[in-house]
Amino acid sequence: MLQVRGVKVRYGGAVLALQAVSLDVPAGAVVAVLGSNGAGKTTLLRSVSGTLADHGGAVDEGSIEFDGTSVVGRPAAELATKGLVHVPEGRRVFTRLTVAENLRAGSFGVRDRARRAAAARRVHELFPVLHDRRDQRAGLLSGGQQQMLAIGRALMAGPRMLLIDEPSLGLAPRMVDRIGEVIKEINEQGTTVLLVEQNAHMALSVASHAVVLTLGTVTLSGAAADLAADPSVRDLYLGIRPETEPGTPTAEATRVPAGTGARLGRWEL
Ligand code: ATP
């Protein structure tokens, strides 16, 4: 559904944020992107969703196709009407508007009234609290509820693929679990998900496949279960010290050699 090939991104014509990044998101999958601060995770989502230029960035090389059509240089509003919708980092809800107004804002591009009503029903079933608090200002919601509202607003556009950036950031562990469950449920209802997360526990429990970005390059990719078993992921992202000797190949994840960014993992389509 989404095919990223050899993508190189710079900000301001200078800062190199992604170099030769490639990945696939098959229809129906949840693919997680892991990596530490500054690895390029957010930049990857911006490149796909048409919001890169708003941040002074540009795709210098490579291709990004959604359903076989290039998305590079296309505006976010146009991509949203094609079913590609971004939930940015930081729960950017309209704090002075009510919950209901925030949700309505998500469906501006949807002309069909029946589709808008169906999307609203879906959001209220997934997040009953948003229905209960529909007339309250979004700024009065808790952090977790605001995250639900941000996801709910994106669902109002009727996406076929959701790009979700760091939904667990700053949330209590129980709420992180809840957000993970919701992402699974959204996926089971038929929405494909590309999920950026620093919380590798949550991301790998939700995802079918995952990639690790390191300094703008994909360094590891494979099935989520294989990445969860990989010693470097366990050590760096799950906080579990490897019991094997360093470098012992125990997992099935594909290590992507430096300089071969166009190469894909075992789950290449
Ligand atoms: P974090 O989790 O901290 O957000 P990240 O993995 O999402 O990290 P990015 O935000 O994509 O990483 O940043 C990748 C690189 O691009 C970093 O070196 C960052 O400083 C740089 N960068 C990001 N946004 C901009 C911008 N608007 N202008 C200039 N450089 C930027």
Tab-separated table of C-alpha atoms and ligand atoms in Angstrom:
chain	number	residue	atom	x	y	z
A	1	MET	CA	0.000	0.000	0.000
A	2	LEU	CA	2.843	2.346	0.876
A	3	GLN	CA	6.211	1.965	-0.813
A	4	VAL	CA	9.176	4.121	0.236
A	5	ARG	CA	12.330	3.738	-1.843
A	6	GLY	CA	15.752	5.305	-1.275
A	7	VAL	CA	14.355	8.457	0.297
A	8	LYS	CA	16.745	11.226	1.219
A	9	VAL	CA	15.438	14.282	3.095
A	10	ARG	CA	17.097	17.559	4.003
A	11	TYR	CA	15.857	20.473	6.063
A	12	GLY	CA	16.735	23.971	4.840
A	13	GLY	CA	18.809	22.418	2.078
A	14	ALA	CA	21.408	21.477	4.685
A	15	VAL	CA	20.472	19.142	7.591
A	16	LEU	CA	20.407	15.573	6.264
A	17	ALA	CA	17.590	13.863	8.209
A	18	LEU	CA	16.980	10.724	6.113
A	19	GLN	CA	19.424	8.970	3.799
A	20	ALA	CA	18.258	6.255	1.389
A	21	VAL	CA	15.379	5.039	3.568
A	22	SER	CA	13.235	2.244	2.117
A	23	LEU	CA	10.281	0.410	3.610
A	24	ASP	CA	6.968	-1.165	2.686
A	25	VAL	CA	3.663	-0.995	4.481
A	26	PRO	CA	1.429	-3.763	3.143
A	27	ALA	CA	-2.356	-3.232	3.192
A	28	GLY	CA	-3.788	-4.394	6.517
A	29	ALA	CA	-0.473	-4.263	8.409
A	30	VAL	CA	0.710	-2.302	11.423
A	31	VAL	CA	4.328	-1.349	10.781
A	32	ALA	CA	6.273	0.250	13.641
A	33	VAL	CA	9.231	2.600	13.242
A	34	LEU	CA	11.546	2.539	16.257
A	35	GLY	CA	14.587	4.693	16.922
A	36	SER	CA	16.045	7.129	19.394
A	37	ASN	CA	15.715	10.919	19.440
A	38	GLY	CA	16.689	12.546	16.169
A	39	ALA	CA	16.770	9.241	14.227
A	40	GLY	CA	14.387	10.638	11.599
A	41	LYS	CA	11.101	8.949	12.571
A	42	THR	CA	8.981	12.110	12.486
A	43	THR	CA	10.694	13.201	9.272
A	44	LEU	CA	9.697	9.903	7.671
A	45	LEU	CA	6.026	10.452	8.558
A	46	ARG	CA	6.155	14.077	7.358
A	47	SER	CA	7.625	12.898	4.046
A	48	VAL	CA	4.730	10.493	3.553
A	49	SER	CA	1.913	12.803	4.705
A	50	GLY	CA	2.760	15.905	2.666
A	51	THR	CA	3.720	18.029	5.695
A	52	LEU	CA	7.493	18.110	5.200
A	53	ALA	CA	7.552	21.476	3.407
A	54	ASP	CA	5.679	23.073	6.362
A	55	HIS	CA	8.786	22.293	8.433
A	56	GLY	CA	11.326	23.489	5.855
A	57	GLY	CA	12.171	20.013	4.588
A	58	ALA	CA	12.218	18.449	1.123
A	59	VAL	CA	12.630	14.997	-0.400
A	60	ASP	CA	15.891	15.264	-2.374
A	61	GLU	CA	15.993	11.729	-3.755
A	62	GLY	CA	13.922	8.578	-3.894
A	63	SER	CA	10.225	7.830	-4.291
A	64	ILE	CA	7.175	7.447	-2.031
A	65	GLU	CA	4.077	5.811	-3.494
A	66	PHE	CA	0.672	5.292	-1.911
A	67	ASP	CA	-1.415	2.814	-3.883
A	68	GLY	CA	0.981	3.178	-6.795
A	69	THR	CA	0.775	6.995	-6.999
A	70	SER	CA	3.591	9.337	-5.963
A	71	VAL	CA	2.861	11.423	-2.875
A	72	VAL	CA	6.055	13.505	-3.018
A	73	GLY	CA	5.195	17.206	-3.159
A	74	ARG	CA	1.451	16.582	-2.810
A	75	PRO	CA	-0.322	18.665	-0.134
A	76	ALA	CA	-1.550	16.941	3.043
A	77	ALA	CA	-5.202	17.898	2.400
A	78	GLU	CA	-5.152	16.148	-0.974
A	79	LEU	CA	-3.517	13.040	0.504
A	80	ALA	CA	-6.112	12.951	3.283
A	81	THR	CA	-8.888	12.764	0.689
A	82	LYS	CA	-7.052	9.770	-0.808
A	83	GLY	CA	-7.086	8.055	2.594
A	84	LEU	CA	-3.627	8.893	3.962
A	85	VAL	CA	-3.977	10.727	7.285
A	86	HIS	CA	-1.324	11.875	9.784
A	87	VAL	CA	-1.777	12.076	13.578
A	88	PRO	CA	1.158	14.337	14.463
A	89	GLU	CA	3.251	14.130	17.607
A	90	GLY	CA	2.101	16.209	20.571
A	91	ARG	CA	-1.687	15.711	20.472
A	92	ARG	CA	-2.403	18.850	18.462
A	93	VAL	CA	-6.066	19.216	19.299
A	94	PHE	CA	-7.851	22.583	19.169
A	95	THR	CA	-7.924	23.202	22.919
A	96	ARG	CA	-10.501	26.041	22.804
A	97	LEU	CA	-12.950	24.098	20.665
A	98	THR	CA	-15.236	21.433	22.074
A	99	VAL	CA	-14.595	17.743	21.582
A	100	ALA	CA	-17.455	17.585	19.049
A	101	GLU	CA	-16.053	20.578	17.115
A	102	ASN	CA	-12.615	18.966	17.004
A	103	LEU	CA	-14.134	15.805	15.570
A	104	ARG	CA	-16.142	17.756	12.999
A	105	ALA	CA	-12.930	19.482	11.900
A	106	GLY	CA	-11.561	16.046	11.000
A	107	SER	CA	-14.370	15.385	8.553
A	108	PHE	CA	-14.288	18.678	6.590
A	109	GLY	CA	-12.985	16.890	3.494
A	110	VAL	CA	-15.707	14.229	3.576
A	111	ARG	CA	-18.727	15.295	1.504
A	112	ASP	CA	-20.866	12.204	1.935
A	113	ARG	CA	-23.095	12.681	4.983
A	114	ALA	CA	-23.579	8.943	5.528
A	115	ARG	CA	-19.798	8.414	5.575
A	116	ARG	CA	-19.397	11.245	8.107
A	117	ALA	CA	-22.090	9.714	10.337
A	118	ALA	CA	-20.494	6.258	10.091
A	119	ALA	CA	-17.083	7.710	11.013
A	120	ALA	CA	-18.607	9.504	14.031
A	121	ARG	CA	-20.242	6.245	15.194
A	122	ARG	CA	-16.912	4.433	14.857
A	123	VAL	CA	-15.093	7.097	16.904
A	124	HIS	CA	-17.716	7.083	19.661
A	125	GLU	CA	-17.653	3.286	19.863
A	126	LEU	CA	-13.859	3.277	20.092
A	127	PHE	CA	-13.742	6.192	22.525
A	128	PRO	CA	-16.995	6.425	24.551
A	129	VAL	CA	-15.397	9.147	26.692
A	130	LEU	CA	-15.335	11.462	23.668
A	131	HIS	CA	-19.073	11.031	23.334
A	132	ASP	CA	-19.619	11.636	27.066
A	133	ARG	CA	-17.509	14.798	26.947
A	134	ARG	CA	-18.531	16.019	23.478
A	135	ASP	CA	-19.618	19.489	24.684
A	136	GLN	CA	-16.533	20.190	26.785
A	137	ARG	CA	-13.515	22.106	25.604
A	138	ALA	CA	-10.740	19.797	24.378
A	139	GLY	CA	-8.239	21.658	26.600
A	140	LEU	CA	-9.986	20.235	29.683
A	141	LEU	CA	-9.359	16.610	28.658
A	142	SER	CA	-6.526	14.585	30.200
A	143	GLY	CA	-3.429	13.895	28.083
A	144	GLY	CA	-4.649	10.406	27.250
A	145	GLN	CA	-8.098	11.657	26.290
A	146	GLN	CA	-6.521	14.349	24.089
A	147	GLN	CA	-4.526	11.625	22.347
A	148	MET	CA	-7.766	9.715	21.794
A	149	LEU	CA	-9.300	12.891	20.382
A	150	ALA	CA	-6.338	13.391	18.037
A	151	ILE	CA	-6.724	9.814	16.761
A	152	GLY	CA	-10.514	10.179	16.650
A	153	ARG	CA	-10.262	13.374	14.611
A	154	ALA	CA	-8.024	11.576	12.100
A	155	LEU	CA	-10.516	8.696	11.893
A	156	MET	CA	-13.266	11.190	11.007
A	157	ALA	CA	-11.536	11.619	7.630
A	158	GLY	CA	-12.141	7.906	6.916
A	159	PRO	CA	-8.471	6.983	6.422
A	160	ARG	CA	-7.295	3.792	4.759
A	161	MET	CA	-3.852	4.365	6.287
A	162	LEU	CA	-3.090	6.195	9.546
A	163	LEU	CA	0.369	7.624	10.233
A	164	ILE	CA	0.614	7.930	14.020
A	165	ASP	CA	3.540	9.783	15.622
A	166	GLU	CA	4.520	8.929	19.228
A	167	PRO	CA	1.009	8.424	20.632
A	168	SER	CA	2.352	7.212	23.985
A	169	LEU	CA	4.545	10.256	24.662
A	170	GLY	CA	4.084	11.548	28.209
A	171	LEU	CA	1.241	9.157	29.087
A	172	ALA	CA	0.925	6.923	32.165
A	173	PRO	CA	1.601	3.194	31.582
A	174	ARG	CA	-2.069	2.215	31.791
A	175	MET	CA	-3.011	4.799	29.200
A	176	VAL	CA	-0.137	3.642	26.957
A	177	ASP	CA	-1.597	0.108	27.091
A	178	ARG	CA	-5.031	1.490	26.240
A	179	ILE	CA	-3.669	3.433	23.256
A	180	GLY	CA	-1.931	0.238	22.078
A	181	GLU	CA	-5.215	-1.693	22.300
A	182	VAL	CA	-7.032	1.028	20.390
A	183	ILE	CA	-4.459	0.979	17.585
A	184	LYS	CA	-4.931	-2.807	17.323
A	185	GLU	CA	-8.685	-2.377	17.190
A	186	ILE	CA	-8.472	0.334	14.511
A	187	ASN	CA	-6.270	-1.981	12.466
A	188	GLU	CA	-8.629	-4.934	12.928
A	189	GLN	CA	-11.414	-2.724	11.568
A	190	GLY	CA	-9.412	-2.483	8.329
A	191	THR	CA	-7.171	0.585	8.669
A	192	THR	CA	-3.486	0.102	7.860
A	193	VAL	CA	-1.126	1.789	10.334
A	194	LEU	CA	2.404	3.204	10.191
A	195	LEU	CA	3.307	3.826	13.844
A	196	VAL	CA	6.279	5.843	15.082
A	197	GLU	CA	7.124	5.060	18.703
A	198	GLN	CA	9.915	5.323	21.222
A	199	ASN	CA	8.001	2.924	23.456
A	200	ALA	CA	9.244	-0.275	21.816
A	201	HIS	CA	7.276	-2.502	24.229
A	202	MET	CA	4.001	-1.040	23.075
A	203	ALA	CA	4.987	-0.718	19.408
A	204	LEU	CA	6.215	-4.300	19.053
A	205	SER	CA	3.157	-5.689	20.820
A	206	VAL	CA	0.887	-3.922	18.327
A	207	ALA	CA	2.892	-4.169	15.090
A	208	SER	CA	3.188	-7.022	12.626
A	209	HIS	CA	6.469	-5.663	11.244
A	210	ALA	CA	8.963	-3.062	12.370
A	211	VAL	CA	12.045	-1.138	11.296
A	212	VAL	CA	14.729	0.526	13.372
A	213	LEU	CA	15.945	3.915	12.163
A	214	THR	CA	19.393	5.024	13.256
A	215	LEU	CA	20.672	8.448	12.219
A	216	GLY	CA	18.401	8.601	9.209
A	217	THR	CA	19.054	5.055	7.982
A	218	VAL	CA	17.114	1.795	8.339
A	219	THR	CA	19.476	-0.469	10.267
A	220	LEU	CA	17.136	-3.345	11.102
A	221	SER	CA	13.845	-4.602	9.731
A	222	GLY	CA	11.669	-7.663	10.068
A	223	ALA	CA	8.680	-9.239	11.774
A	224	ALA	CA	7.896	-7.512	15.077
A	225	ALA	CA	8.421	-10.766	16.991
A	226	ASP	CA	11.880	-11.176	15.445
A	227	LEU	CA	12.846	-7.611	16.326
A	228	ALA	CA	11.591	-8.129	19.872
A	229	ALA	CA	13.994	-11.091	20.108
A	230	ASP	CA	16.951	-9.258	18.565
A	231	PRO	CA	19.714	-8.618	21.151
A	232	SER	CA	20.349	-5.018	20.081
A	233	VAL	CA	16.642	-4.139	20.194
A	234	ARG	CA	16.266	-5.851	23.574
A	235	ASP	CA	19.255	-3.941	24.908
A	236	LEU	CA	18.669	-0.491	23.375
A	237	TYR	CA	14.886	-0.278	23.140
A	238	LEU	CA	13.423	-2.805	25.576
A	239	GLY	CA	15.977	-2.315	28.363
A	240	ILE	CA	16.839	-6.039	28.513
A	241	ARG	CA	20.528	-6.914	28.646
A	242	PRO	CA	21.433	-9.624	26.101
A	243	GLU	CA	22.496	-12.951	27.666
A	244	THR	CA	24.401	-14.016	24.564
A	245	GLU	CA	27.860	-12.803	23.535
A	246	PRO	CA	27.732	-9.481	21.674
A	247	GLY	CA	27.246	-10.078	17.973
A	248	THR	CA	25.780	-13.564	18.340
A	249	PRO	CA	23.100	-13.852	15.659
A	250	THR	CA	20.067	-15.175	17.506
A	251	ALA	CA	17.157	-13.422	15.873
A	252	GLU	CA	15.624	-13.521	12.429
A	253	ALA	CA	15.453	-9.761	11.911
A	254	THR	CA	17.369	-8.541	8.888
A	255	ARG	CA	20.309	-6.296	9.654
A	256	VAL	CA	20.558	-3.783	6.839
A	257	PRO	CA	24.216	-3.159	6.003
A	258	ALA	CA	25.384	0.444	6.041
A	259	GLY	CA	25.186	2.127	2.675
A	260	THR	CA	22.554	-0.243	1.266
A	261	GLY	CA	19.552	1.764	2.284
A	262	ALA	CA	17.524	0.623	-0.719
A	263	ARG	CA	17.589	-2.954	0.547
A	264	LEU	CA	14.514	-4.256	2.287
A	265	GLY	CA	13.913	-6.717	5.049
A	266	ARG	CA	12.627	-10.281	4.727
A	267	TRP	CA	9.088	-9.049	4.376
A	268	GLU	CA	9.721	-7.367	1.046
A	269	LEU	CA	6.567	-7.592	-1.091
B	1	ATP	P1	12.278	12.698	18.080
B	1	ATP	O1	11.729	11.457	18.639
B	1	ATP	O2	13.206	13.426	18.972
B	1	ATP	O3	11.216	13.584	17.469
B	1	ATP	P2	12.871	11.689	15.438
B	1	ATP	O4	13.437	10.319	15.292
B	1	ATP	O5	11.424	11.862	15.157
B	1	ATP	O6	13.227	12.227	16.871
B	1	ATP	P3	13.274	13.842	13.588
B	1	ATP	O7	12.452	14.790	14.388
B	1	ATP	O8	12.722	13.335	12.318
B	1	ATP	O9	13.727	12.615	14.495
B	1	ATP	O10	14.675	14.546	13.317
B	1	ATP	C1	15.661	14.007	12.427
B	1	ATP	C2	16.751	15.057	12.248
B	1	ATP	O11	16.216	16.175	11.539
B	1	ATP	C3	17.314	15.601	13.553
B	1	ATP	O12	18.688	15.851	13.347
B	1	ATP	C4	16.555	16.905	13.750
B	1	ATP	O13	17.307	17.841	14.488
B	1	ATP	C5	16.373	17.362	12.311
B	1	ATP	N1	15.151	18.161	12.146
B	1	ATP	C6	13.878	17.789	12.428
B	1	ATP	N2	12.998	18.764	12.139
B	1	ATP	C7	13.730	19.800	11.650
B	1	ATP	C8	13.403	21.085	11.149
B	1	ATP	N3	12.144	21.537	11.082
B	1	ATP	N4	14.420	21.875	10.714
B	1	ATP	C9	15.716	21.451	10.773
B	1	ATP	N5	16.100	20.233	11.218
B	1	ATP	C10	15.113	19.407	11.658
